[in-house]
Structure formats: structure tokens, C-alpha cells
mmCIF file of C-alpha atoms in Angstrom:
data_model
loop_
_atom_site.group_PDB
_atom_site.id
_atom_site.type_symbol
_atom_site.label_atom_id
_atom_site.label_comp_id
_atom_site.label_asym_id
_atom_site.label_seq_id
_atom_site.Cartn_x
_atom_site.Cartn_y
_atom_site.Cartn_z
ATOM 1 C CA UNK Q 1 -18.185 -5.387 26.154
ATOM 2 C CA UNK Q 2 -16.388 -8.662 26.900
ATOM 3 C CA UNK Q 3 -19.607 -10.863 25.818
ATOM 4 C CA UNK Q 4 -20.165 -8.342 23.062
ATOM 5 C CA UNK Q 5 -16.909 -9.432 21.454
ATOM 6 C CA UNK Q 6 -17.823 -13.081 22.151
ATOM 7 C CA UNK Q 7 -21.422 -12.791 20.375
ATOM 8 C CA UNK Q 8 -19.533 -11.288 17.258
ATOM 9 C CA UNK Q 9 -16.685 -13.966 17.310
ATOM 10 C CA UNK Q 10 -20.054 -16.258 17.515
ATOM 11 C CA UNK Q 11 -21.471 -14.753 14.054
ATOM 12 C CA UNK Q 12 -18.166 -15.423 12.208
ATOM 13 C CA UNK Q 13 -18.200 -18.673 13.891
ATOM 14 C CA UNK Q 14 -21.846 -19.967 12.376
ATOM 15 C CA UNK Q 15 -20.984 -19.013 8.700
ATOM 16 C CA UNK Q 16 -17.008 -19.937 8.735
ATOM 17 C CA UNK Q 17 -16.878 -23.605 9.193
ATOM 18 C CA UNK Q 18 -14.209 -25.075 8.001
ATOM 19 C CA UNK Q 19 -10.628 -25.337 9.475
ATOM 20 C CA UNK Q 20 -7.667 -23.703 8.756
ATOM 21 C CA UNK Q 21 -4.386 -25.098 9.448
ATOM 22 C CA UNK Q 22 -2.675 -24.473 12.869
ATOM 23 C CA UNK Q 23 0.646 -22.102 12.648
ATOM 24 C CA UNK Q 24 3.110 -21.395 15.077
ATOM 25 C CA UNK Q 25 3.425 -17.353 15.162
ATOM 26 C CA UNK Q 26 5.165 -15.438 18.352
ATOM 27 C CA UNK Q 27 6.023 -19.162 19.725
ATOM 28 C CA UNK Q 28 2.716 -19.499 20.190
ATOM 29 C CA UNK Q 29 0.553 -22.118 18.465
ATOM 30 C CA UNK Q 30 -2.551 -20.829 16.376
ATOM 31 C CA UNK Q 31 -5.160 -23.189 15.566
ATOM 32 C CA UNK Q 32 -7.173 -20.669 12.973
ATOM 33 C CA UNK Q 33 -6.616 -17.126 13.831
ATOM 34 C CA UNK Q 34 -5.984 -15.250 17.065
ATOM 35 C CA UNK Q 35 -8.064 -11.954 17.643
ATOM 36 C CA UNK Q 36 -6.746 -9.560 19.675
ATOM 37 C CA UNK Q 37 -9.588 -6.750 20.389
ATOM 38 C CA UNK Q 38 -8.600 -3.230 22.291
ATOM 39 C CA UNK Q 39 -9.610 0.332 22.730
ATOM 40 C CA UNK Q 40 -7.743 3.394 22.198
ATOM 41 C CA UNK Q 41 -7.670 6.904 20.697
ATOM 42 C CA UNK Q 42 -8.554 7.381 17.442
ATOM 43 C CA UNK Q 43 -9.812 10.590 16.889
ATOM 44 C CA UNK Q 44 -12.079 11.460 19.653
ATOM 45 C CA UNK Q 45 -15.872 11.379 19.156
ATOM 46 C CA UNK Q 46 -17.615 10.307 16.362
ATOM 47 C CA UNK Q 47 -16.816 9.851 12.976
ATOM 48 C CA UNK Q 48 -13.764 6.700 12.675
ATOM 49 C CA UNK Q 49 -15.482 4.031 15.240
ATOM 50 C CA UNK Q 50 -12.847 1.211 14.807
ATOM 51 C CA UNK Q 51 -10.365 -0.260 12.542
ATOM 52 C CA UNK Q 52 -8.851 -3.424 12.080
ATOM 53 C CA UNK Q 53 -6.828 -5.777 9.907
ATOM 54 C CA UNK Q 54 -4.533 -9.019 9.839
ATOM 55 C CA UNK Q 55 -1.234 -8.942 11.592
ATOM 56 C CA UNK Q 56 0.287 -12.125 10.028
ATOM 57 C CA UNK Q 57 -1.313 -14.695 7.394
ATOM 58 C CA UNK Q 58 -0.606 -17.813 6.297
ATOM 59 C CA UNK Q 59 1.492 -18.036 3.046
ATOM 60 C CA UNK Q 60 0.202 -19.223 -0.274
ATOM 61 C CA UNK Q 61 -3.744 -18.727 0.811
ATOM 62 C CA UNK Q 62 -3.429 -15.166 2.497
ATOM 63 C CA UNK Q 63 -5.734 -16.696 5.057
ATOM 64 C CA UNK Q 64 -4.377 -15.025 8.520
ATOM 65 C CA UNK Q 65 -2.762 -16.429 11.642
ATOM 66 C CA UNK Q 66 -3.648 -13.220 13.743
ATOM 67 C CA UNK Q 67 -4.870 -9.847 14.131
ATOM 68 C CA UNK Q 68 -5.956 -7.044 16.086
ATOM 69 C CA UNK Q 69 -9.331 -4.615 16.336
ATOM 70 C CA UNK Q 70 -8.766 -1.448 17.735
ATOM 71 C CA UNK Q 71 -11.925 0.639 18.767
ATOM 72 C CA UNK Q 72 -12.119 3.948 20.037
ATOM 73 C CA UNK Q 73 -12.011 4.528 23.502
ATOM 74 C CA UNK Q 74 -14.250 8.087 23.077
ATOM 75 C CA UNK Q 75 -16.803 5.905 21.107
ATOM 76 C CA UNK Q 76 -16.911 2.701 23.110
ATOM 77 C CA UNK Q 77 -19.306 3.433 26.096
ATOM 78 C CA UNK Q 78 -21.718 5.373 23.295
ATOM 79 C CA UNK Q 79 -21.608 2.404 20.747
ATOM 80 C CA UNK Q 80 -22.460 0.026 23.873
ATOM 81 C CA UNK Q 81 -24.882 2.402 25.195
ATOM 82 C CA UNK Q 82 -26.941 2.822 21.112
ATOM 83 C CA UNK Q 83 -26.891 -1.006 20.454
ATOM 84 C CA UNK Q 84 -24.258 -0.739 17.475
ATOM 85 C CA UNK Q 85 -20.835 -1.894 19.533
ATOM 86 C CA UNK Q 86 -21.741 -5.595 18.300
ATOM 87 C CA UNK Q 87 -22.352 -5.056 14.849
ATOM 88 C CA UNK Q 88 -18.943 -2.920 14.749
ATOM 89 C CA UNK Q 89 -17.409 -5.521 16.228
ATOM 90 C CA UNK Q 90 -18.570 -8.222 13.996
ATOM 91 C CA UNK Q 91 -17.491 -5.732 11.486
ATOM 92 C CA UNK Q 92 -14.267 -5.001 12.370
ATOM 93 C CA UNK Q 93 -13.677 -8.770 13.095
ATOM 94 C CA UNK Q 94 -14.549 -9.421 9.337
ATOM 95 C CA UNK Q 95 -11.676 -7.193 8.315
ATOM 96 C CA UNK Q 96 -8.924 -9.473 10.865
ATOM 97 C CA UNK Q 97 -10.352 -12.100 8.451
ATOM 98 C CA UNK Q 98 -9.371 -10.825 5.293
ATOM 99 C CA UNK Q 99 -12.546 -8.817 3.617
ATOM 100 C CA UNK Q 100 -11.319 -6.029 1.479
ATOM 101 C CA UNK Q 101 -7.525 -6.768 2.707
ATOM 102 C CA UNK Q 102 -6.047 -9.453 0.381
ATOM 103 C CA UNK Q 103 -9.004 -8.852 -2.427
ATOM 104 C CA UNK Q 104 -6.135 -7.163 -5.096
ATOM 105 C CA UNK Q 105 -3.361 -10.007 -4.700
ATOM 106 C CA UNK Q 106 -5.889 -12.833 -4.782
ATOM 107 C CA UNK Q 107 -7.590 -10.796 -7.953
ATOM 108 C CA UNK Q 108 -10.935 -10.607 -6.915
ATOM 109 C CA UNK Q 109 -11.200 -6.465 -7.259
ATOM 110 C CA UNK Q 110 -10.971 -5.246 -10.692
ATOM 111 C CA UNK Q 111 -11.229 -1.373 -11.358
ATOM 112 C CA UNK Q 112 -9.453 -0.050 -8.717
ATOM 113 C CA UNK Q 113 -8.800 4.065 -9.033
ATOM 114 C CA UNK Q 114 -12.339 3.996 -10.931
ATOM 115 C CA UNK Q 115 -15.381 5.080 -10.149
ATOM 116 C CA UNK Q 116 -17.073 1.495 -10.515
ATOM 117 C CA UNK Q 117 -14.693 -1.029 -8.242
ATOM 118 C CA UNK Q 118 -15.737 -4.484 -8.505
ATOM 119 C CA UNK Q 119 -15.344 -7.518 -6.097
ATOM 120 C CA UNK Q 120 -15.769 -10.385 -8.708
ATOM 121 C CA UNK Q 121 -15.231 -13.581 -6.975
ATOM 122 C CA UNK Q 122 -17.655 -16.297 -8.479
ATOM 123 C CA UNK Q 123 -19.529 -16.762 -5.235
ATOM 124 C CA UNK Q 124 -19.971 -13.542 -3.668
ATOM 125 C CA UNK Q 125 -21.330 -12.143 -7.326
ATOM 126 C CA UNK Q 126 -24.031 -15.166 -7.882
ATOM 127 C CA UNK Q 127 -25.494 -14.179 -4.413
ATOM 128 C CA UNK Q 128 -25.413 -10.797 -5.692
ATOM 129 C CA UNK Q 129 -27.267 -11.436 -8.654
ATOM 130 C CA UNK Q 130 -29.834 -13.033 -7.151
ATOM 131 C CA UNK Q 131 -30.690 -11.087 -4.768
ATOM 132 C CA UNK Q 132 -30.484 -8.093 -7.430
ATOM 133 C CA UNK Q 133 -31.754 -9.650 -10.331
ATOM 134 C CA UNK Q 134 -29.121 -8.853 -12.217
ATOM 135 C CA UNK Q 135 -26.196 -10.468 -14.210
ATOM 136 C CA UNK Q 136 -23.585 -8.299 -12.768
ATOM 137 C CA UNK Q 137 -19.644 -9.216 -13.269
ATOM 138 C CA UNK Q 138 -18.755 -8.212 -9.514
ATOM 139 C CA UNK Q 139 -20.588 -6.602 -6.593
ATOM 140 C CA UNK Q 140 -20.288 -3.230 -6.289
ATOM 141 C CA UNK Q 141 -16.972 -2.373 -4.166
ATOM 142 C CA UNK Q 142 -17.209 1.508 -2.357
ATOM 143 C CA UNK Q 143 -15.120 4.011 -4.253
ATOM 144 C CA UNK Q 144 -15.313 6.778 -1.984
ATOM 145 C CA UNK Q 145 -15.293 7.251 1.710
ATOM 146 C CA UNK Q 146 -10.766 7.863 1.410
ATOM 147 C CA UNK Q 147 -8.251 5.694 2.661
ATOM 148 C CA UNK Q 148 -9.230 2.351 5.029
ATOM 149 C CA UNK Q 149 -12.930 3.018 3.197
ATOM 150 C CA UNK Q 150 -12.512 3.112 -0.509
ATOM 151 C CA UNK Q 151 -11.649 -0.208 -2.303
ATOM 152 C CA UNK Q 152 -12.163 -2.119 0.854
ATOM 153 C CA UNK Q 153 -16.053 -2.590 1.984
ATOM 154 C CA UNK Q 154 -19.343 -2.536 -0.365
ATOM 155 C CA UNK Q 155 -20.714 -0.140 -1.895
ATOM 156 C CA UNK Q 156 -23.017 2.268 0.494
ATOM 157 C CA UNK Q 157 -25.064 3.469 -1.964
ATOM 158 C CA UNK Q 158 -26.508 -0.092 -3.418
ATOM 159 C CA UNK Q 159 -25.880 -2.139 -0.414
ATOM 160 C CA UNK Q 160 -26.905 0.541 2.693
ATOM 161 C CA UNK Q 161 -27.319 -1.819 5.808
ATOM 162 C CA UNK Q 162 -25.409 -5.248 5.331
ATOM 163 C CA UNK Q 163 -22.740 -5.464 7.496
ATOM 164 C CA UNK Q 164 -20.011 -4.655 5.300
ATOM 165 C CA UNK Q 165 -20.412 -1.277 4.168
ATOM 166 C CA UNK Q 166 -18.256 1.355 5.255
ATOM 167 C CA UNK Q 167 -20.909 2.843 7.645
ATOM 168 C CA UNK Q 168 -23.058 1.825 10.199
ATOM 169 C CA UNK Q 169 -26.446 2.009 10.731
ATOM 170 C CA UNK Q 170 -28.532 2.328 13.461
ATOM 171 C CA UNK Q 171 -31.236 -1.096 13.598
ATOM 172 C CA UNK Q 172 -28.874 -3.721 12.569
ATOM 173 C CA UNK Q 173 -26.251 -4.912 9.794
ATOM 174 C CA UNK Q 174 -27.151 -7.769 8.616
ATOM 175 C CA UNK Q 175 -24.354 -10.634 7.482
ATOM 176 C CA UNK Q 176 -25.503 -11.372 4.038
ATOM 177 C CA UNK Q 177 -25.290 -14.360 1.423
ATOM 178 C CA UNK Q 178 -23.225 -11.627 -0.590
ATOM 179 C CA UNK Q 179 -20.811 -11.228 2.633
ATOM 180 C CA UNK Q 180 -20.714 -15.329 3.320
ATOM 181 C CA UNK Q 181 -20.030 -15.723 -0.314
ATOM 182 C CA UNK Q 182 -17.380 -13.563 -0.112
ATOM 183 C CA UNK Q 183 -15.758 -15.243 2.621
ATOM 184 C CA UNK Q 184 -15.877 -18.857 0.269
ATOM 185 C CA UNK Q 185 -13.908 -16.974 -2.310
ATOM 186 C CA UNK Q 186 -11.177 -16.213 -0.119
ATOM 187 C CA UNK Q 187 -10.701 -19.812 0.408
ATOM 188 C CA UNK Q 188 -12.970 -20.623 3.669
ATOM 189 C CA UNK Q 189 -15.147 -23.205 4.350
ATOM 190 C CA UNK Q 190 -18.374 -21.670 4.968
ATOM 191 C CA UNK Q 191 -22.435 -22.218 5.626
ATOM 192 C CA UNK Q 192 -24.365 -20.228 3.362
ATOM 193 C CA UNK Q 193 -27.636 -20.785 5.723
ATOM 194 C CA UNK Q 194 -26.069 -19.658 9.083
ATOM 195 C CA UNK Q 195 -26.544 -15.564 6.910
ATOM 196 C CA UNK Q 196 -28.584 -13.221 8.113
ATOM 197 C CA UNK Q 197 -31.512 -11.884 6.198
ATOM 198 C CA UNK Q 198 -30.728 -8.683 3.693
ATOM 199 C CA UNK Q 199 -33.116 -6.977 1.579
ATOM 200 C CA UNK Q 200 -32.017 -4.580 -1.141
ATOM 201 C CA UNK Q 201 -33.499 -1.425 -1.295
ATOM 202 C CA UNK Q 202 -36.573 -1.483 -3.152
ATOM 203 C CA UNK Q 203 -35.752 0.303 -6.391
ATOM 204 C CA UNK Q 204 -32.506 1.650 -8.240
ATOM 205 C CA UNK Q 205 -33.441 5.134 -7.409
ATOM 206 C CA UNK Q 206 -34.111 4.400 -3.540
ATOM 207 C CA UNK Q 207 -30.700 2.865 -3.982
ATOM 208 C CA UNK Q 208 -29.497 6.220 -5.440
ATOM 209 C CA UNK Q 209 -30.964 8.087 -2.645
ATOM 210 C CA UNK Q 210 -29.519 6.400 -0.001
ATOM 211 C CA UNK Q 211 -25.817 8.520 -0.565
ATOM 212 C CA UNK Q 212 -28.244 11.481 1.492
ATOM 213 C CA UNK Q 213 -29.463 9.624 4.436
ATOM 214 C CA UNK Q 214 -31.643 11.408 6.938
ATOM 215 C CA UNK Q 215 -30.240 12.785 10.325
ATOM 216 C CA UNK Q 216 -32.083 9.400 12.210
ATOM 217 C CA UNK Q 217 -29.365 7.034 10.149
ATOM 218 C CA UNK Q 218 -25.810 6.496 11.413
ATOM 219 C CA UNK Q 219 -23.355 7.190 8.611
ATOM 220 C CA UNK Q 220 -20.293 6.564 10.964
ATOM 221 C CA UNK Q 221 -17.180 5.476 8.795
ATOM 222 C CA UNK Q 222 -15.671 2.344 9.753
ATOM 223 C CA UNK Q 223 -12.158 1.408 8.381
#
């Protein structure tokens, strides 16, 4: 589990290049940001897998100093055991790093407490677009999914597998050009071609019908 949390450090590592400036926090001296990763209860088996978020951040740029991932002790041996513990790691280490946390006060979400949430930060949307073919003002932001969910990953039903959604899927979660670009708009230095390939789903209505996956699909919430 150790090496796991290593390999998803790693991913962050090849797309997040660039420096951020060493803080002193605790009396200790951070150079970037300081992960602490743990398991304990949540709610027993199944359903909330992890959750995560930034303890302290740096002032001005919201970038953070240090946080902490906290997995579920009932899921952790089964996650292992399936193949999805890494990309729930990843994920969860993604959320330490600010995605969906700081989006509001660095106004990059725009219709919050709709039904059509937006993440419109110029880089994340142009990687949208292309892959989508669209001109879209944002990519879609989940609305549903309650509290830790909602307002805070991608939408499930357009984006399905990337890594960023609010559930996981058995087969792999890709870390998209849409999740890198992201990342640039929050103020880090990053390398678009260290992503990992994404497709979209093939048509609008295969899109659609992705909100009723079959029983072979993980739809585990992450927070």
C-alpha cells in the first residue's frame, strides 16, 4: 500500500512541474506540499472509499503547504485486492492539491446551487472543447452526488472514467488534459504531455446513459 501511495504521488509528480515556494508550517520546513496519507473508519464497507483535502495553503495563491488523505480501513485491503486503491489514491491526492477545494474563491465555478455547475478556467475548458468538439464556457462540474461530491469533481454523467469524477470505476481513471489543465489554472506549473489518454463517450446519449451504469461498473463515491 506503501508503493501504491508512492506510484500515485509519481502521477501528480509527471504533470505538476513547476515549484512552489517552500513554507515553514508546524516548525517544519515544506518545500511544496506535505501529504500525509492514513486509514480509518469511515463508514464501514463500501460506498465513501476516501476523502481528502488541504490542511494549510499558502496565502495569496491558495496553493497548499499540507494535507492529509484518509481512506477507509473496511475498504483498504478490498481496493488493494480489485486494482482501484491507486487510482483512489491518485484521486484523493488531487483533492490535497486543491481540485474542487479553492475553485469558488479563485472564481473558476460559476453556477453553484444549479443544476449546470461550471469549472471555467481558460485552460481546463479549451482541453474540454477539444476533446468534445464543442465551444463550451466551463466543463461540466457534478451537481449531485451531496456534500464532499457535488460542486467539487466532474461531472459523472459526461466525463464517466477520468480520474476526477466522483466515482470510481473499475479498469482505470485516466488523468486527463481536462484534469492537467485544471491544475494550470490553479496556478501550477504543469506538462500537458505527461496526461493520460481519455476518450469521451461516443455520443451525447451514451453520455446520458452512463447516470445507470451496469452492476460490472464501480459507482463508489469518493469525496
Amino acid at each position: 500500500q506503501q508503493q501504491l501511495a508512492r506510484q500515485a504521488a509519481a502521477r501528480w509528480e509527471s504533470v505538476i512541474t513547476g515549484d512552489a515556494p517552500d513554507v515553514t508550517y508546524n516548525g517544519r520546513r515544506i518545500d511544496d506540499v506535505a501529504i500525509t496519507i492514513r486509514g480509518q473508519t469511515i463508514d464501514g464497507p463500501g460506498n465513501i472509499l476516501g476523502q481528502a483535502g488541504p490542511e494549510a495553503y499558502r496565502r495569496g495563491s491558495y496553493l497548499p503547504v499540507a494535507g492529509s488523505v484518509i481512506l477507509d480501513s473496511a475498504d483498504m485491503a478490498t481496493m488493494e485486492r480489485n486494482g482501484l486503491l491507486l487510482d483512489v489514491l491518485t484521486h484523493e491526492i488531487g483533492h490535497v492539491l486543491g481540485f474542487g477545494i479553492f475553485w469558488s474563491q479563485l472564481g473558476l465555478l460559476v453556477g453553484a446551487g444549479t443544476s449546470d455547475p461550471r469549472f471555467v478556467g481558460p485552460q481546463a475548458t479549451a482541453e474540454y472543447n477539444a476533446l468534445f468538439g464543442t465551444q463550451a464556457s466551463g466543463v461540466p462540474v457534478e451537481a449531485g452526488g451531496g456534500q464532499g461530491t457535488a460542486l467539487a469533481h466532474w461531472r459523472e454523467s459526461v466525463l464517466d472514467t477520468e480520474l476526477m469524477t466522483g466515482w470510481i470505476d473499475y479498469g482505470g481513471t485516466p488523468l486527463s488534459r481536462i484534469t492537467v489543465g485544471s491544475m494550470a489554472d490553479l496556478g501550477y506549473q504543469v506538462n500537458m504531455a505527461a496526461a493520460e489518454s481519455f476518450r469521451r463517450p461516443a455520443t451525447r446519449a451514451a453520455a446520458a446513459a452512463l447516470l445507470n451504469k451496469p452492476s460490472t461498473v464501480a459507482a463508489v463515491l469518493l469525496s
